[in-house]
XYZ file of N, CA and C in Angstrom:
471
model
N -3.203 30.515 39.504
C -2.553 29.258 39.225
C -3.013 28.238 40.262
N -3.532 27.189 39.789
C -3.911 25.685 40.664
C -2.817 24.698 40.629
N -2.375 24.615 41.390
C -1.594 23.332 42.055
C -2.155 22.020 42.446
N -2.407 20.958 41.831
C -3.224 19.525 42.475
C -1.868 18.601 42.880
N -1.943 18.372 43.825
C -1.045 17.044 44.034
C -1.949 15.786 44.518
N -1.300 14.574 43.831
C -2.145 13.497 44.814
C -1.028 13.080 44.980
N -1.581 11.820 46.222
C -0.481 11.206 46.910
C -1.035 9.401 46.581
N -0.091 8.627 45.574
C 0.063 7.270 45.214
C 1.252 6.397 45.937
N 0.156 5.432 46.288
C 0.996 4.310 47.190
C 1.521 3.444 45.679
N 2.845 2.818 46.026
C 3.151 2.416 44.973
C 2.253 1.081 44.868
N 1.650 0.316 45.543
C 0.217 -0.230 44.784
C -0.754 0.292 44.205
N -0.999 1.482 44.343
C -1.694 2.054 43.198
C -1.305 2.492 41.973
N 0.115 2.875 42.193
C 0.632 3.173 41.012
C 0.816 2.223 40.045
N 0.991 0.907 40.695
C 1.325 -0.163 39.568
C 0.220 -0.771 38.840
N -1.036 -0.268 39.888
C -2.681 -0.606 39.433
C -2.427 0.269 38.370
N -2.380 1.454 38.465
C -2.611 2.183 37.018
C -1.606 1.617 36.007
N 0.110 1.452 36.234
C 0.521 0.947 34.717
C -0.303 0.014 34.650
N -0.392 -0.886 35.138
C -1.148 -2.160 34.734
C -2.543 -1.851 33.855
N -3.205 -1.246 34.228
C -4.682 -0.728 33.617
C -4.422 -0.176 32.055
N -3.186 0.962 32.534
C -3.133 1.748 30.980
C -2.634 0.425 30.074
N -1.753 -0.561 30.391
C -1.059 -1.346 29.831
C -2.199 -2.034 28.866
N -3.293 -2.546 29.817
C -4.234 -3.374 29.030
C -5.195 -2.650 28.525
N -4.823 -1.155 28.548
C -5.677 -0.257 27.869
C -5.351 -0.420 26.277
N -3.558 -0.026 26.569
C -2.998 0.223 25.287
C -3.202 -1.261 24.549
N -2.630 -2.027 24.911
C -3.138 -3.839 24.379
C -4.201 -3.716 23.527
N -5.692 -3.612 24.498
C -6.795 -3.495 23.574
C -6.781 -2.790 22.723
N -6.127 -1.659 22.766
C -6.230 -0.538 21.466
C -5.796 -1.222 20.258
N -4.559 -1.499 21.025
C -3.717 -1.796 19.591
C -4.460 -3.675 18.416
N -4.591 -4.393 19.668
C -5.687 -5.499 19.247
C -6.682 -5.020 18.502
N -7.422 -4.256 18.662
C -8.701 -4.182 18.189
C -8.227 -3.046 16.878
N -7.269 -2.170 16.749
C -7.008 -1.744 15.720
C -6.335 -2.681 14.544
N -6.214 -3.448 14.754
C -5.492 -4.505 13.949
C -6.162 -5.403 13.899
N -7.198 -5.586 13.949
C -8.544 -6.697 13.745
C -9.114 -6.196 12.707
N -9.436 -4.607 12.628
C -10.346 -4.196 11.926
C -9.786 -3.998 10.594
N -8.485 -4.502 9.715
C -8.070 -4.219 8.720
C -9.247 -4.529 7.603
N -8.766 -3.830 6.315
C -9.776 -4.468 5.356
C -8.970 -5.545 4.204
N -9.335 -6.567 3.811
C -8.982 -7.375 3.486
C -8.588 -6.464 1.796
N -9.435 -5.419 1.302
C -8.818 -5.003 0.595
C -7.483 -3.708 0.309
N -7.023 -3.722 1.443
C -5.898 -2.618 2.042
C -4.798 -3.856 2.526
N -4.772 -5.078 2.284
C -3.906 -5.964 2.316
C -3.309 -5.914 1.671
N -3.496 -6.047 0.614
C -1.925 -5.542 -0.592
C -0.972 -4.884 -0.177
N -1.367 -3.901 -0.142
C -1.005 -2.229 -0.197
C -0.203 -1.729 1.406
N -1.308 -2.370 2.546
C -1.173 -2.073 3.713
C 0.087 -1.364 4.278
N 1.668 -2.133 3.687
C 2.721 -1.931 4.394
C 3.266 -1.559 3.254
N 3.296 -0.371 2.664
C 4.262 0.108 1.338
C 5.454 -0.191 1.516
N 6.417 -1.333 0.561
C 7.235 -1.125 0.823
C 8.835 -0.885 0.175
N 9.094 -0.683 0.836
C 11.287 -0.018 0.480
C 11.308 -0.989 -0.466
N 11.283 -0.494 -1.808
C 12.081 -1.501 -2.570
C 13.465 -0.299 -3.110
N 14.393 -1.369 -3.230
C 15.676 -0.651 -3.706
C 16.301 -0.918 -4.912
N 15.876 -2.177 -5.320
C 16.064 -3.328 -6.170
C 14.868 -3.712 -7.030
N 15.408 -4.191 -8.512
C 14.463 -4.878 -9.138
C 13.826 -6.296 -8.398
N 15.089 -7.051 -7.673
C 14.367 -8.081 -7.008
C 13.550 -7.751 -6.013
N 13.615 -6.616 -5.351
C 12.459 -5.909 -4.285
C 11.929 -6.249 -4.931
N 11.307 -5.351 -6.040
C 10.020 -5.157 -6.709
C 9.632 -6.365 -6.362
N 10.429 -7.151 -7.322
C 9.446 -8.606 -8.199
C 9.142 -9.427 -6.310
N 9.853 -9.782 -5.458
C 9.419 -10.083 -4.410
C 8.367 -9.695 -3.833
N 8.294 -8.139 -3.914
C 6.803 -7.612 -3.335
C 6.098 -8.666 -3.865
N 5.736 -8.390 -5.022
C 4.733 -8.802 -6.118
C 4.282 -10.236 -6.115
N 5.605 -11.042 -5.660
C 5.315 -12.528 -5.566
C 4.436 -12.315 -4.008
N 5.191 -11.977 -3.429
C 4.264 -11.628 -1.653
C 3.275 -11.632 -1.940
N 2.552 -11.178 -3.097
C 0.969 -10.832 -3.352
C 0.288 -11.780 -3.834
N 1.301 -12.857 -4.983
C 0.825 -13.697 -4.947
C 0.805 -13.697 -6.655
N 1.725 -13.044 -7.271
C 2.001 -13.244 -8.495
C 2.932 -13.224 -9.200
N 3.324 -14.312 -10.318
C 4.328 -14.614 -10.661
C 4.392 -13.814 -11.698
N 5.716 -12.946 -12.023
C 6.281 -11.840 -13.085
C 7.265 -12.035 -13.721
N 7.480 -11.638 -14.936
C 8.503 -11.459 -15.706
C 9.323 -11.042 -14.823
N 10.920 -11.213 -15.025
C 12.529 -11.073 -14.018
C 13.116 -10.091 -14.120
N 12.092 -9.126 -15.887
C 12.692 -7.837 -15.836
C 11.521 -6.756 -15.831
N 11.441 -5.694 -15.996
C 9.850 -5.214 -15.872
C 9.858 -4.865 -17.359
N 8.656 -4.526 -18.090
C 8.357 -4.193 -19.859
C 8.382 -2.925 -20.102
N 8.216 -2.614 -18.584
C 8.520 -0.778 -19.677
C 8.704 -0.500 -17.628
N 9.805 0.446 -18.458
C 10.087 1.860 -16.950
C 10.055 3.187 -17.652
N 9.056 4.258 -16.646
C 8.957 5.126 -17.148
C 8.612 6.497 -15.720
N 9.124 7.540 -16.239
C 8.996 8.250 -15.215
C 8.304 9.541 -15.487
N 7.200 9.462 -14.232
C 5.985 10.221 -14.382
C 5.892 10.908 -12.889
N 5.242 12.636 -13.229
C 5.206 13.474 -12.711
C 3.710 13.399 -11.642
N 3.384 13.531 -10.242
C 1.925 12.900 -9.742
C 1.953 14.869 -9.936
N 0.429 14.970 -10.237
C 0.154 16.257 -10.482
C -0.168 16.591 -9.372
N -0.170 17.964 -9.364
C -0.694 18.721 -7.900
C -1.993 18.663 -7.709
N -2.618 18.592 -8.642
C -4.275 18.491 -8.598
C -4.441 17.799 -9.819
N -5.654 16.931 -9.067
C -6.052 15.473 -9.774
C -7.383 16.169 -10.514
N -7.321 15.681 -12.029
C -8.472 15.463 -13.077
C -9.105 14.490 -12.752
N -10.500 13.907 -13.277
C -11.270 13.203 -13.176
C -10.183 11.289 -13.374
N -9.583 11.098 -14.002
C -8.686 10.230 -14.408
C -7.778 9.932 -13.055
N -7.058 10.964 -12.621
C -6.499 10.675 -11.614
C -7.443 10.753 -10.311
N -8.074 11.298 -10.049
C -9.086 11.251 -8.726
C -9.363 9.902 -8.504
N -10.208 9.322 -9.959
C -10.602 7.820 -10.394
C -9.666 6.812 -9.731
N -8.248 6.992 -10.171
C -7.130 5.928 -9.926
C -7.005 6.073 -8.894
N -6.550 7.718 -7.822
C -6.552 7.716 -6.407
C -7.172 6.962 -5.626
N -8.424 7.023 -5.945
C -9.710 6.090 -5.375
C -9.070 5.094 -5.288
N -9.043 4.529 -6.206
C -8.709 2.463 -6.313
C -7.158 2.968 -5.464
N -6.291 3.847 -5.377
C -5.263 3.506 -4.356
C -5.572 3.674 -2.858
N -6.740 4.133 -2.970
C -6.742 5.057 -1.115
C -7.797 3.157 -0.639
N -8.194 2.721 -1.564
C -8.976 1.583 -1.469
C -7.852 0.636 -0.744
N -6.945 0.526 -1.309
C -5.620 -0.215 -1.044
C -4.307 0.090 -0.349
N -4.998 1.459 0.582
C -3.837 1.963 1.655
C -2.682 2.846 0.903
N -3.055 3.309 -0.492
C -1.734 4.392 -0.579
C -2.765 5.371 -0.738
N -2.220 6.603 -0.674
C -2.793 7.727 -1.113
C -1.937 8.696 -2.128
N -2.319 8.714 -3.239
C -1.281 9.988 -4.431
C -1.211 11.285 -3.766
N -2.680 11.451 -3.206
C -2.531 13.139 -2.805
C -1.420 13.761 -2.352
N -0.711 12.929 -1.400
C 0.517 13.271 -0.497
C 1.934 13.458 -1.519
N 1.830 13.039 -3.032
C 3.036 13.086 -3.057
C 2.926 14.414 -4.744
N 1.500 14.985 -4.460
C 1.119 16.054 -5.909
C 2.774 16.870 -5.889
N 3.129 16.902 -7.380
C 4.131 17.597 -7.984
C 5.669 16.975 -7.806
N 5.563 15.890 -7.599
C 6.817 15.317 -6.898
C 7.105 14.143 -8.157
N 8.132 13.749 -8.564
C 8.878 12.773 -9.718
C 8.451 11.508 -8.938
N 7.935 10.466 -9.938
C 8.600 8.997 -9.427
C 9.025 7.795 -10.833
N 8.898 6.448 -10.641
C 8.958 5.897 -11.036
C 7.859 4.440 -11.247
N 7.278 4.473 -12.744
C 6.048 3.249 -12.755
C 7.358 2.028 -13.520
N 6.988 1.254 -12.686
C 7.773 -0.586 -13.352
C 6.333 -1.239 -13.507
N 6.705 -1.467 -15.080
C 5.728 -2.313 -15.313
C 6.203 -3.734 -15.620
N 5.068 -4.687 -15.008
C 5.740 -6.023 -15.001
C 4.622 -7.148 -15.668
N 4.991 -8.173 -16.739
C 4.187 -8.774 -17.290
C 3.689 -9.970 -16.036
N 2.200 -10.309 -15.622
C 2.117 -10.889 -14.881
C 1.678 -12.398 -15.846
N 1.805 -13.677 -15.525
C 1.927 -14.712 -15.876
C 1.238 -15.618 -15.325
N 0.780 -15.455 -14.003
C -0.192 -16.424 -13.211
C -1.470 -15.578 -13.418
N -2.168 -15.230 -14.309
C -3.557 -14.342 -13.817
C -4.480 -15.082 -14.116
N -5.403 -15.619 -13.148
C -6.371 -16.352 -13.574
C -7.762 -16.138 -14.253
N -7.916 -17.334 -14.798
C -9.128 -17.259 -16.370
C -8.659 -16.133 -17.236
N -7.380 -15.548 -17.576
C -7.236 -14.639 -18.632
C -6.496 -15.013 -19.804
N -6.750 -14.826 -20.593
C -5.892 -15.475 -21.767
C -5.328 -13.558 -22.181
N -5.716 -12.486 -21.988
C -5.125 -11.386 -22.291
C -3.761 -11.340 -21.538
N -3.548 -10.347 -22.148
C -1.921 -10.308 -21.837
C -2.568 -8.672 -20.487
N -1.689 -9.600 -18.972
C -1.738 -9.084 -17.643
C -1.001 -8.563 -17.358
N -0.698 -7.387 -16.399
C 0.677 -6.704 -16.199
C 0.474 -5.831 -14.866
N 1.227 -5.608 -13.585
C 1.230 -4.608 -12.620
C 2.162 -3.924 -12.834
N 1.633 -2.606 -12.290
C 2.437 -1.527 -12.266
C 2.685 -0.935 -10.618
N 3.892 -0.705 -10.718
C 4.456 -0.174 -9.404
C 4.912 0.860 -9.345
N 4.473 2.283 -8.920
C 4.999 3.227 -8.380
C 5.982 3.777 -6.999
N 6.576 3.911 -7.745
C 8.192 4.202 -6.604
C 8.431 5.508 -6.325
N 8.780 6.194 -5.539
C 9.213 7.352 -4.979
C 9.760 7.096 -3.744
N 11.015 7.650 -4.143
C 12.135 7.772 -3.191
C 11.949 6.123 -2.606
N 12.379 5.207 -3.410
C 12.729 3.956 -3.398
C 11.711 3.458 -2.058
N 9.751 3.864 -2.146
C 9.111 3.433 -1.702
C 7.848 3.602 -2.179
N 6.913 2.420 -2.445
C 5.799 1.795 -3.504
C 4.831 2.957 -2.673
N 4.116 4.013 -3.537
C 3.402 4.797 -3.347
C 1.470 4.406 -4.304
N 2.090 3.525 -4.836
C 0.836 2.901 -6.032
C 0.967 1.914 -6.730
N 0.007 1.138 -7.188
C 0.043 0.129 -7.994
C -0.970 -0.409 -8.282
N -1.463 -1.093 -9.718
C -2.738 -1.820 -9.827
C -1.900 -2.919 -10.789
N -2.921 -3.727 -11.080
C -3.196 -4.963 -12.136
C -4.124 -4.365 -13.072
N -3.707 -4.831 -14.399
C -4.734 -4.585 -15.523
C -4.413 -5.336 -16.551
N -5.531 -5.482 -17.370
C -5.421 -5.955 -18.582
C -5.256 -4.799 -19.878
N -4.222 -5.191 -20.679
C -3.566 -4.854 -21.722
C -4.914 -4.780 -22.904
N -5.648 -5.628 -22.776
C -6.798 -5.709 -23.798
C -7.547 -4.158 -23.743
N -8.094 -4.053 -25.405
C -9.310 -3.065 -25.672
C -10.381 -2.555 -24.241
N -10.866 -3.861 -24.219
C -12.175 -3.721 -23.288
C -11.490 -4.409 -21.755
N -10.104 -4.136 -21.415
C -9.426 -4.339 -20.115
C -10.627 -4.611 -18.993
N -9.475 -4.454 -17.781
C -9.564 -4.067 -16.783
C -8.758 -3.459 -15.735
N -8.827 -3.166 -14.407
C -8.234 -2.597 -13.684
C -8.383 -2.783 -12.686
N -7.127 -3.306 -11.268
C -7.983 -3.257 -10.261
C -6.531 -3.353 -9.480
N -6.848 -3.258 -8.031
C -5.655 -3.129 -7.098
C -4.830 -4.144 -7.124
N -3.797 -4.200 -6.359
C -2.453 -5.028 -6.300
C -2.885 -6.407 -5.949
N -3.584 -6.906 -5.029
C -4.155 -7.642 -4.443
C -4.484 -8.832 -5.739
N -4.121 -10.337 -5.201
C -4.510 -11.175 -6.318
C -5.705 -11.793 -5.945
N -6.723 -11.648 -7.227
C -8.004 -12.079 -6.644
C -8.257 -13.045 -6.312
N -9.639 -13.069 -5.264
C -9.969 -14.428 -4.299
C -11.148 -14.885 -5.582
N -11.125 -16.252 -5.409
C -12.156 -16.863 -5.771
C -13.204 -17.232 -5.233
């Protein structure tokens, strides 16, 4: 067994908080610089408890919704993802959620007619996944034949 002792004058000691201090600073600065502009949506999943949660998230994002959602429906995340769900995982892990974490577990999709979507004349709508009264997923899509699909995030021009 090794025993080290050193011996710190309390000016040195306060040199070191001080050092780790602007250690931790930079860490945390520079981890929070590097976000991706497309994990902005998504970034801070959050507690909704309420239909007005929801629709607030959603305005936060930057889109205006129907006051009630068009369809609620409750769906099972599988334990293991098919080509379909892997696909959708993707576009969520793009946007800071991940499904993997919640395989075999109940939640809830609110779907909401969106109304501000720009250049679309199709009929627009997000969907929000809830578990345990916290947003685990969500995209925008179009309702049309030849749609689309894409994260929560309202697009930049």
């Amino acid at each position: 067994m090794f025993i080290y002792t050193a011996k710190f004058s309390k000016k040195k000691a306060v040199a070191a908080v001080l050092i780790l201090g602007i250690v931790l600073t930079s860490v945390i600065l520079l981890a929070g610089s590097q976000h991706n502009d497309s994990t902005d949506a998504a970034a801070l999943s959050a507690v909704v408890r309420t239909n007005e949660d929801r629709i607030t998230y959603l305005e936060g994002l930057g889109w205006t919704v129907g006051t009630e959602p068009v369809e609620i429906q409750t769906v099972i995340i599988p334990k293991t993802f098919d080509g379909v769900y892997e696909t959708y995982n993707a576009l969520q892990v793009r946007q800071g959620f991940d499904l993997s974490a919640y395989g075999g577990m109940e939640a809830t999709r609110y779907t909401y007619q969106i109304t501000n979507y720009p250049d679309s004349t199709d009929q627009v709508v997000a969907d929000l996944v809830v578990c345990r009264n916290r947003i685990i997923a969500g995209d925008v899509q179009s309702t049309a034949l030849d749609g689309f699909m894409h994260g929560l995030a309202y697009p930049k021009k």
